CSV table of C-alpha atoms in Angstrom, one decimal:
chain,number,residue,atom,x,y,z
A,1,ARG,CA,53.8,-81.1,-178.3
A,2,PRO,CA,50.6,-79.4,-179.3
A,3,SER,CA,47.5,-81.6,-179.3
A,4,SER,CA,45.1,-81.9,-182.2
A,5,VAL,CA,42.6,-79.1,-182.5
A,6,GLY,CA,40.0,-79.6,-179.8
A,7,MET,CA,41.3,-83.0,-178.8
A,8,PRO,CA,42.9,-83.8,-175.4
A,9,HIS,CA,46.5,-84.6,-175.0
A,10,VAL,CA,47.4,-87.9,-173.2
A,11,VAL,CA,50.9,-88.6,-171.7
A,12,VAL,CA,51.6,-92.2,-171.0
A,13,ILE,CA,54.5,-93.0,-168.6
A,14,GLY,CA,55.9,-96.4,-169.4
A,15,GLY,CA,56.1,-98.3,-172.7
A,16,ALA,CA,55.5,-101.9,-171.8
A,17,LEU,CA,52.2,-103.7,-172.7
A,18,GLY,CA,50.2,-101.6,-170.4
A,19,GLY,CA,51.6,-98.3,-171.7
A,20,LEU,CA,51.2,-99.3,-175.3
A,21,SER,CA,47.6,-100.4,-174.7
A,22,ALA,CA,46.9,-97.0,-173.0
A,23,ALA,CA,48.3,-95.3,-176.1
A,24,HIS,CA,46.4,-97.5,-178.6
A,25,GLU,CA,42.9,-96.7,-177.4
A,26,PRO,CA,42.9,-92.9,-177.2
A,27,VAL,CA,44.9,-92.4,-180.4
A,28,ASP,CA,42.2,-94.5,-182.2
A,29,ARG,CA,39.7,-91.9,-180.9
A,30,GLY,CA,41.7,-88.9,-182.2
A,31,PHE,CA,43.5,-87.9,-179.1
A,32,THR,CA,47.1,-86.8,-179.2
A,33,VAL,CA,49.3,-89.3,-177.4
A,34,ASP,CA,52.9,-89.4,-176.2
A,35,VAL,CA,54.5,-92.4,-174.6
A,36,TYR,CA,57.7,-92.0,-172.5
A,37,GLU,CA,59.8,-95.2,-171.8
A,38,ALA,CA,62.9,-95.3,-169.6
A,39,ARG,CA,64.4,-98.2,-171.3
A,40,PRO,CA,66.0,-98.3,-174.8
A,41,ASP,CA,63.2,-100.5,-176.2
A,42,PHE,CA,59.4,-100.8,-175.9
A,43,GLY,CA,57.6,-103.9,-174.7
A,44,GLY,CA,58.9,-104.4,-171.2
A,45,LYS,CA,59.1,-107.9,-169.8
A,46,ALA,CA,57.1,-109.2,-172.8
A,47,ARG,CA,59.8,-108.2,-175.2
A,48,SER,CA,62.0,-111.0,-176.7
A,49,GLN,CA,65.6,-110.9,-175.6
A,50,ALA,CA,68.3,-111.8,-178.0
A,51,HIS,CA,70.5,-114.6,-176.6
A,52,GLY,CA,74.1,-115.0,-177.8
A,53,ALA,CA,75.8,-114.0,-181.0
A,54,ALA,CA,74.0,-115.0,-184.2
A,55,PRO,CA,75.8,-117.2,-186.8
A,56,PRO,CA,76.3,-115.6,-190.2
A,57,GLY,CA,73.0,-115.0,-192.0
A,58,LYS,CA,70.8,-115.9,-189.0
A,59,LYS,CA,69.2,-114.0,-186.2
A,60,PRO,CA,70.1,-114.4,-182.5
A,61,LEU,CA,68.2,-117.0,-180.5
A,62,PRO,CA,65.0,-115.3,-179.2
A,63,GLY,CA,64.7,-115.5,-175.4
A,64,GLU,CA,61.1,-115.2,-174.1
A,65,HIS,CA,60.3,-114.1,-170.5
A,66,GLY,CA,57.1,-116.2,-170.2
A,67,PHE,CA,55.1,-119.0,-171.8
A,68,ARG,CA,52.8,-116.8,-173.8
A,69,PHE,CA,49.4,-118.0,-172.7
A,70,TYR,CA,46.4,-116.4,-174.4
A,71,PRO,CA,43.1,-118.0,-173.2
A,72,ARG,CA,39.9,-117.2,-175.0
A,73,PHE,CA,38.7,-114.9,-172.2
A,74,TYR,CA,41.6,-112.5,-172.7
A,75,LYS,CA,39.2,-110.6,-174.9
A,76,HIS,CA,40.7,-107.1,-174.7
A,77,ILE,CA,44.2,-108.1,-175.6
A,78,ILE,CA,43.1,-110.3,-178.4
A,79,ASP,CA,40.8,-107.5,-179.7
A,80,THR,CA,43.8,-105.2,-179.7
A,81,MET,CA,45.9,-107.7,-181.6
A,82,ALA,CA,43.1,-107.9,-184.2
A,83,LYS,CA,43.6,-104.1,-184.8
A,84,ILE,CA,47.3,-104.2,-185.4
A,85,PRO,CA,48.3,-104.8,-189.0
A,86,ASP,CA,51.6,-106.6,-189.8
A,87,GLY,CA,51.8,-106.2,-193.6
A,88,ALA,CA,50.1,-109.5,-194.5
A,89,GLY,CA,47.3,-109.6,-192.0
A,90,PHE,CA,47.0,-108.8,-188.3
A,91,VAL,CA,48.9,-109.7,-185.2
A,92,VAL,CA,46.0,-111.9,-184.0
A,93,ASP,CA,46.7,-114.2,-186.9
A,94,HIS,CA,50.0,-115.2,-185.3
A,95,LEU,CA,48.2,-116.9,-182.3
A,96,GLN,CA,48.5,-120.6,-182.6
A,97,PRO,CA,45.8,-122.9,-181.0
A,98,THR,CA,47.1,-125.5,-178.5
A,99,SER,CA,45.0,-128.6,-179.0
A,100,GLU,CA,46.3,-130.3,-175.8
A,101,ALA,CA,47.4,-129.6,-172.3
A,102,ALA,CA,48.8,-131.8,-169.6
A,103,LEU,CA,49.3,-131.8,-165.8
A,104,ALA,CA,52.4,-133.5,-164.3
A,105,LEU,CA,52.9,-134.4,-160.7
A,106,ILE,CA,56.4,-134.3,-159.4
A,107,ASP,CA,55.7,-136.3,-156.3
A,108,ASN,CA,54.8,-139.5,-158.1
A,109,PHE,CA,56.4,-138.9,-161.5
A,110,THR,CA,53.1,-139.1,-163.4
A,111,TRP,CA,51.4,-136.9,-165.9
A,112,TYR,CA,48.0,-136.7,-167.6
A,113,LYS,CA,46.7,-135.1,-170.7
A,114,PHE,CA,43.6,-132.9,-170.4
A,115,ASN,CA,40.6,-134.1,-172.4
A,116,ARG,CA,38.2,-131.4,-173.4
A,117,LYS,CA,34.5,-132.1,-172.8
A,118,GLN,CA,31.6,-129.8,-173.8
A,119,VAL,CA,29.9,-128.3,-170.8
A,120,GLY,CA,26.6,-126.3,-170.9
A,121,THR,CA,25.6,-126.0,-167.2
A,122,PRO,CA,27.4,-125.5,-163.9
A,123,TYR,CA,26.6,-129.1,-163.0
A,124,SER,CA,28.2,-130.5,-166.1
A,125,LEU,CA,31.3,-128.3,-165.3
A,126,ILE,CA,31.4,-129.8,-161.8
A,127,GLU,CA,31.1,-133.3,-163.3
A,128,THR,CA,34.0,-132.7,-165.6
A,129,LEU,CA,36.1,-131.4,-162.7
A,130,GLU,CA,35.3,-134.4,-160.5
A,131,LEU,CA,36.4,-136.8,-163.2
A,132,PHE,CA,39.5,-134.8,-163.7
A,133,PHE,CA,40.5,-134.8,-160.0
A,134,GLN,CA,39.6,-138.5,-159.6
A,135,GLU,CA,42.0,-139.3,-162.4
A,136,LEU,CA,44.7,-137.5,-160.4
A,137,ASP,CA,43.9,-139.8,-157.5
A,138,PHE,CA,42.9,-137.1,-155.0
A,139,ASP,CA,40.8,-137.8,-152.0
A,140,ALA,CA,37.0,-138.0,-152.7
A,141,GLU,CA,36.1,-135.9,-149.7
A,142,ASP,CA,38.5,-133.1,-150.8
A,143,ILE,CA,37.1,-133.2,-154.3
A,144,SER,CA,33.5,-133.0,-153.0
A,145,VAL,CA,34.2,-130.0,-150.8
A,146,TYR,CA,36.2,-128.2,-153.5
A,147,VAL,CA,33.6,-128.6,-156.3
A,148,ALA,CA,30.9,-127.6,-153.9
A,149,LYS,CA,32.7,-124.3,-153.3
A,150,LEU,CA,33.2,-123.8,-157.0
A,151,LEU,CA,29.5,-124.4,-157.6
A,152,GLU,CA,28.7,-121.9,-154.8
A,153,TYR,CA,30.9,-119.3,-156.4
A,154,ALA,CA,29.6,-120.0,-159.9
A,155,THR,CA,26.0,-119.4,-158.8
A,156,SER,CA,26.7,-116.3,-156.6
A,157,CYS,CA,25.4,-112.9,-157.8
A,158,ASP,CA,27.7,-110.0,-158.6
A,159,GLU,CA,26.6,-108.2,-155.4
A,160,ARG,CA,27.8,-111.0,-153.2
A,161,ARG,CA,31.1,-111.3,-155.1
A,162,GLU,CA,31.7,-107.6,-154.7
A,163,GLY,CA,30.5,-107.2,-151.2
A,164,GLU,CA,31.7,-110.4,-149.6
A,165,TYR,CA,34.2,-112.3,-151.6
A,166,GLU,CA,36.2,-109.2,-152.5
A,167,HIS,CA,37.1,-108.9,-148.8
A,168,MET,CA,38.5,-112.4,-148.3
A,169,SER,CA,41.2,-114.4,-149.9
A,170,TRP,CA,40.6,-117.3,-152.2
A,171,TRP,CA,42.3,-119.5,-149.7
A,172,GLU,CA,39.9,-118.4,-147.0
A,173,TYR,CA,36.9,-118.8,-149.3
A,174,LEU,CA,37.9,-122.4,-150.1
A,175,ASP,CA,38.6,-123.2,-146.5
A,176,ALA,CA,41.8,-124.6,-147.8
A,177,THR,CA,43.3,-125.5,-144.4
A,178,SER,CA,40.6,-128.3,-144.2
A,179,TYR,CA,42.0,-130.2,-147.2
A,180,SER,CA,44.6,-132.9,-147.2
A,181,GLU,CA,48.2,-131.7,-147.6
A,182,GLY,CA,48.5,-132.9,-151.2
A,183,PHE,CA,45.3,-131.4,-152.4
A,184,ALA,CA,45.9,-128.1,-150.7
A,185,LYS,CA,49.4,-127.9,-152.3
A,186,SER,CA,47.9,-128.4,-155.7
A,187,GLN,CA,45.2,-125.7,-155.1
A,188,ARG,CA,47.8,-123.2,-154.0
A,189,GLY,CA,49.9,-123.9,-157.2
A,190,ILE,CA,47.1,-123.6,-159.8
A,191,PRO,CA,46.3,-119.9,-159.4
A,192,ARG,CA,50.0,-119.1,-159.3
A,193,MET,CA,50.5,-121.0,-162.5
A,194,MET,CA,47.5,-119.7,-164.4
A,195,VAL,CA,47.1,-116.1,-163.4
A,196,ALA,CA,50.3,-115.4,-161.3
A,197,MET,CA,48.3,-114.8,-158.1
A,198,ASP,CA,48.9,-116.4,-154.7
A,199,PRO,CA,45.5,-117.6,-153.5
A,200,VAL,CA,46.6,-117.0,-149.9
A,201,VAL,CA,46.6,-113.3,-150.4
A,202,GLY,CA,44.6,-112.8,-153.7
A,203,SER,CA,41.0,-111.8,-153.3
A,204,ALA,CA,38.3,-114.5,-153.7
A,205,ARG,CA,36.4,-112.4,-156.1
A,206,THR,CA,39.4,-111.9,-158.5
A,207,ILE,CA,40.7,-115.5,-158.4
A,208,GLY,CA,37.2,-117.0,-158.3
A,209,THR,CA,36.1,-115.1,-161.4
A,210,ILE,CA,39.2,-116.0,-163.3
A,211,SER,CA,38.9,-119.6,-162.2
A,212,MET,CA,35.3,-119.8,-163.5
A,213,GLN,CA,36.5,-118.4,-166.9
A,214,LEU,CA,39.4,-120.9,-167.0
A,215,PHE,CA,37.3,-123.9,-166.1
A,216,ALA,CA,34.6,-122.9,-168.7
A,217,ASP,CA,37.3,-122.6,-171.4
A,218,PHE,CA,38.8,-125.9,-170.3
A,219,GLY,CA,35.4,-127.6,-170.9
A,220,ALA,CA,34.7,-125.8,-174.2
A,221,THR,CA,35.5,-127.4,-177.5
A,222,GLY,CA,37.9,-126.0,-180.0
A,223,GLY,CA,41.6,-125.2,-179.9
A,224,HIS,CA,41.0,-121.4,-179.7
A,225,THR,CA,40.2,-121.7,-176.0
A,226,ASP,CA,44.0,-121.6,-175.3
A,227,ARG,CA,46.5,-120.1,-177.7
A,228,THR,CA,50.2,-119.3,-177.7
A,229,MET,CA,52.3,-116.9,-179.8
A,230,GLY,CA,53.5,-118.4,-183.0
A,231,GLY,CA,56.9,-116.9,-182.9
A,232,PRO,CA,59.2,-114.5,-181.0
A,233,THR,CA,57.0,-111.9,-179.3
A,234,THR,CA,58.9,-108.9,-180.5
A,235,GLN,CA,58.8,-110.0,-184.1
A,236,MET,CA,55.2,-111.2,-184.0
A,237,TRP,CA,53.6,-108.4,-181.9
A,238,ILE,CA,55.8,-105.6,-180.4
A,239,ASP,CA,57.5,-104.4,-183.6
A,240,PRO,CA,54.2,-104.3,-185.7
A,241,TRP,CA,52.5,-102.6,-182.8
A,242,ILE,CA,55.2,-99.9,-182.6
A,243,ALA,CA,55.0,-99.4,-186.4
A,244,HIS,CA,51.2,-99.1,-186.1
A,245,LEU,CA,51.3,-96.5,-183.3
A,246,THR,CA,53.9,-94.5,-185.1
A,247,ALA,CA,51.7,-94.4,-188.3
A,248,LYS,CA,48.8,-93.3,-186.1
A,249,GLY,CA,50.8,-90.3,-184.9
A,250,VAL,CA,51.7,-91.5,-181.4
A,251,GLY,CA,54.9,-89.7,-180.1
A,252,LEU,CA,57.2,-92.5,-178.9
A,253,HIS,CA,60.1,-91.4,-176.6
A,254,LEU,CA,62.8,-93.9,-175.5
A,255,GLY,CA,65.3,-93.4,-172.8
A,256,GLU,CA,63.1,-91.0,-170.9
A,257,ARG,CA,62.9,-91.8,-167.2
A,258,CYS,CA,60.1,-90.1,-165.2
A,259,THR,CA,61.7,-88.2,-162.3
A,260,GLY,CA,58.7,-86.5,-160.8
A,261,LEU,CA,54.9,-86.1,-160.8
A,262,ASP,CA,53.5,-82.9,-159.5
A,263,ALA,CA,50.0,-82.4,-158.1
A,264,ALA,CA,48.1,-79.1,-157.9
A,265,GLY,CA,44.5,-78.0,-157.9
A,266,GLY,CA,43.3,-81.4,-157.1
A,267,LYS,CA,44.9,-83.2,-160.0
A,268,ILE,CA,48.2,-84.1,-161.6
A,269,SER,CA,49.6,-80.8,-163.1
A,270,GLN,CA,52.8,-81.8,-164.8
A,271,VAL,CA,55.4,-84.6,-165.3
A,272,THR,CA,59.2,-84.3,-165.4
A,273,PHE,CA,61.4,-86.6,-167.5
A,274,SER,CA,65.1,-87.1,-167.5
A,275,GLY,CA,65.7,-85.7,-171.0
A,276,ALA,CA,62.4,-84.1,-172.1
A,277,GLY,CA,62.1,-81.9,-169.0
A,278,THR,CA,58.6,-80.8,-167.8
A,279,VAL,CA,55.7,-82.0,-169.8
A,280,THR,CA,52.0,-81.1,-169.4
A,281,ALA,CA,48.9,-82.8,-170.8
A,282,ASP,CA,45.2,-83.1,-170.2
A,283,TYR,CA,45.5,-86.7,-169.0
A,284,TYR,CA,48.3,-88.8,-167.5
A,285,VAL,CA,48.6,-92.6,-167.4
A,286,LEU,CA,51.1,-94.1,-165.1
A,287,ALA,CA,51.8,-97.5,-166.6
A,288,VAL,CA,54.9,-98.7,-164.7
A,289,PRO,CA,55.7,-101.6,-162.3
A,290,LEU,CA,54.6,-101.2,-158.7
A,291,GLU,CA,58.1,-100.7,-157.4
A,292,VAL,CA,58.6,-97.8,-159.9
A,293,ALA,CA,55.2,-96.3,-159.1
A,294,LYS,CA,55.8,-96.3,-155.4
A,295,VAL,CA,59.0,-94.2,-155.8
A,296,LEU,CA,57.0,-91.6,-157.9
A,297,LEU,CA,54.1,-91.3,-155.5
A,298,THR,CA,54.1,-88.2,-153.3
A,299,PRO,CA,52.0,-87.2,-150.2
A,300,ALA,CA,50.2,-84.7,-152.4
A,301,MET,CA,49.2,-87.5,-154.8
A,302,GLY,CA,48.2,-89.7,-151.9
A,303,ALA,CA,45.9,-86.9,-150.7
A,304,LEU,CA,44.0,-87.1,-154.0
A,305,ASP,CA,43.2,-90.8,-153.8
A,306,PRO,CA,43.2,-93.2,-150.8
A,307,ALA,CA,44.3,-96.1,-153.1
A,308,LEU,CA,47.4,-94.2,-154.1
A,309,GLU,CA,48.1,-93.4,-150.4
A,310,ARG,CA,47.9,-97.1,-149.5
A,311,LEU,CA,50.2,-98.0,-152.3
A,312,ARG,CA,52.6,-95.2,-151.3
A,313,LEU,CA,52.8,-96.6,-147.7
A,314,GLU,CA,52.6,-100.3,-148.5
A,315,ASP,CA,55.6,-102.7,-148.7
A,316,VAL,CA,55.7,-103.6,-152.4
A,317,ASP,CA,57.0,-107.1,-151.6
A,318,LYS,CA,53.7,-107.8,-149.9
A,319,LEU,CA,51.8,-106.8,-153.1
A,320,ALA,CA,53.6,-108.8,-155.8
A,321,SER,CA,56.1,-111.6,-156.3
A,322,TRP,CA,57.7,-111.4,-159.7
A,323,MET,CA,57.6,-114.3,-162.1
A,324,VAL,CA,60.8,-115.6,-163.6
A,325,GLY,CA,61.5,-118.3,-166.2
A,326,ILE,CA,64.2,-120.4,-167.8
A,327,GLN,CA,64.4,-121.3,-171.5
A,328,TYR,CA,66.3,-124.1,-173.1
A,329,PHE,CA,67.5,-124.2,-176.7
A,330,LEU,CA,67.7,-127.9,-177.6
A,331,TYR,CA,69.2,-129.4,-180.8
A,332,GLU,CA,66.1,-131.7,-180.9
A,333,ASP,CA,62.6,-130.7,-179.9
A,334,VAL,CA,60.7,-132.6,-177.2
A,335,PRO,CA,57.0,-132.0,-178.0
A,336,MET,CA,55.5,-134.1,-175.2
A,337,VAL,CA,52.2,-132.4,-175.6
A,338,ARG,CA,50.8,-129.8,-178.1
A,339,GLY,CA,50.2,-127.2,-175.4
A,340,HIS,CA,51.1,-126.3,-171.9
A,341,LEU,CA,52.4,-128.6,-169.2
A,342,PHE,CA,51.4,-127.6,-165.6
A,343,PHE,CA,53.3,-128.8,-162.5
A,344,PRO,CA,50.9,-127.9,-159.6
A,345,ASP,CA,52.9,-129.6,-156.8
A,346,SER,CA,56.3,-128.0,-157.8
A,347,PRO,CA,57.8,-125.6,-155.3
A,348,TRP,CA,57.7,-122.7,-157.8
A,349,ALA,CA,54.3,-123.3,-159.6
A,350,LEU,CA,56.1,-124.3,-162.8
A,351,THR,CA,54.7,-124.4,-166.3
A,352,ALA,CA,56.4,-125.5,-169.5
A,353,ILE,CA,55.8,-125.5,-173.2
A,354,SER,CA,57.7,-126.6,-176.3
A,355,GLN,CA,57.7,-123.6,-178.6
A,356,PRO,CA,59.2,-124.7,-181.9
A,357,GLN,CA,56.2,-126.9,-182.7
A,358,PHE,CA,54.2,-123.7,-182.9
A,359,TRP,CA,56.8,-121.6,-184.5
A,360,ARG,CA,57.6,-123.9,-187.5
A,361,LYS,CA,54.3,-123.1,-189.1
A,362,LEU,CA,55.5,-119.6,-189.7
A,363,GLY,CA,58.8,-120.8,-191.2
A,364,LEU,CA,60.9,-119.7,-188.2
A,365,PHE,CA,62.5,-123.2,-187.6
């Protein structure tokens, strides 16, 4: 479709959270934006999935793919939520603070609630972590080495993080093979639980920076350091977002699978979709999962960017392991803790949360 006079046209391929975010920013700046999504709905894995047939007068049970974790340092996504109206306020108003968190150990059937403690310096952060790990009965030598590595990372400059830590794994940086088996097991599980990254392969810079943010938030006071969605994600976030983008003039196209990306003249020249045919624009955003992107990448695109060429030739299974979850609908709620439960020594890096205690406030239960 024609772009606004004098303004670039952006085509976004993929309508999950990444694609919707890619549409939100340029349309706010006056660009013409079109989003093409292969599925019949927007939202991707974040979208609520109706479970079973609904009784008369009620909605189906809302299935959620994940535990909806919104820590304070997710600044960009929270800022976007603050810009999406929902009729009574904004989407950000649906985030509910979690005043507690707990860590449970499967091996000895014990669990501990986290107690927040105000921290103001790297050393007070280390002190908090030492007390926390001692409560879990970890070996003192393991704790000393670990907190020393954290302090080293916290005091490292950006140049060292980029030039040195980016090129090693977090596992390598921690020298994790020197720890006891139990401590090493917990340290492998924590990044997988919190940021869905395996520390054995994830870069030390990425996991280290996120870890610093998580630990700083853990030590901060106030329930807004960790929030969860106060209702089904589609109802609370995706549907208001789609309505907002539509009102802003974004072209939203469902059931349109991208079948080809053409490169010419040193750039992407056009995109082909299953129903819309060939589409041209000034800018193209590929916001699809890795396994989908890999199929679309061509040698011509790889020649434009070494990173694309590496992705085109790489085994996707080595780059990502997809998260899954299970949701139980109980007749009676079991709110053990008002927040997230973490199971660092579980084989699958499990987390859990009781959602109804956060949803009742909005009258959903």
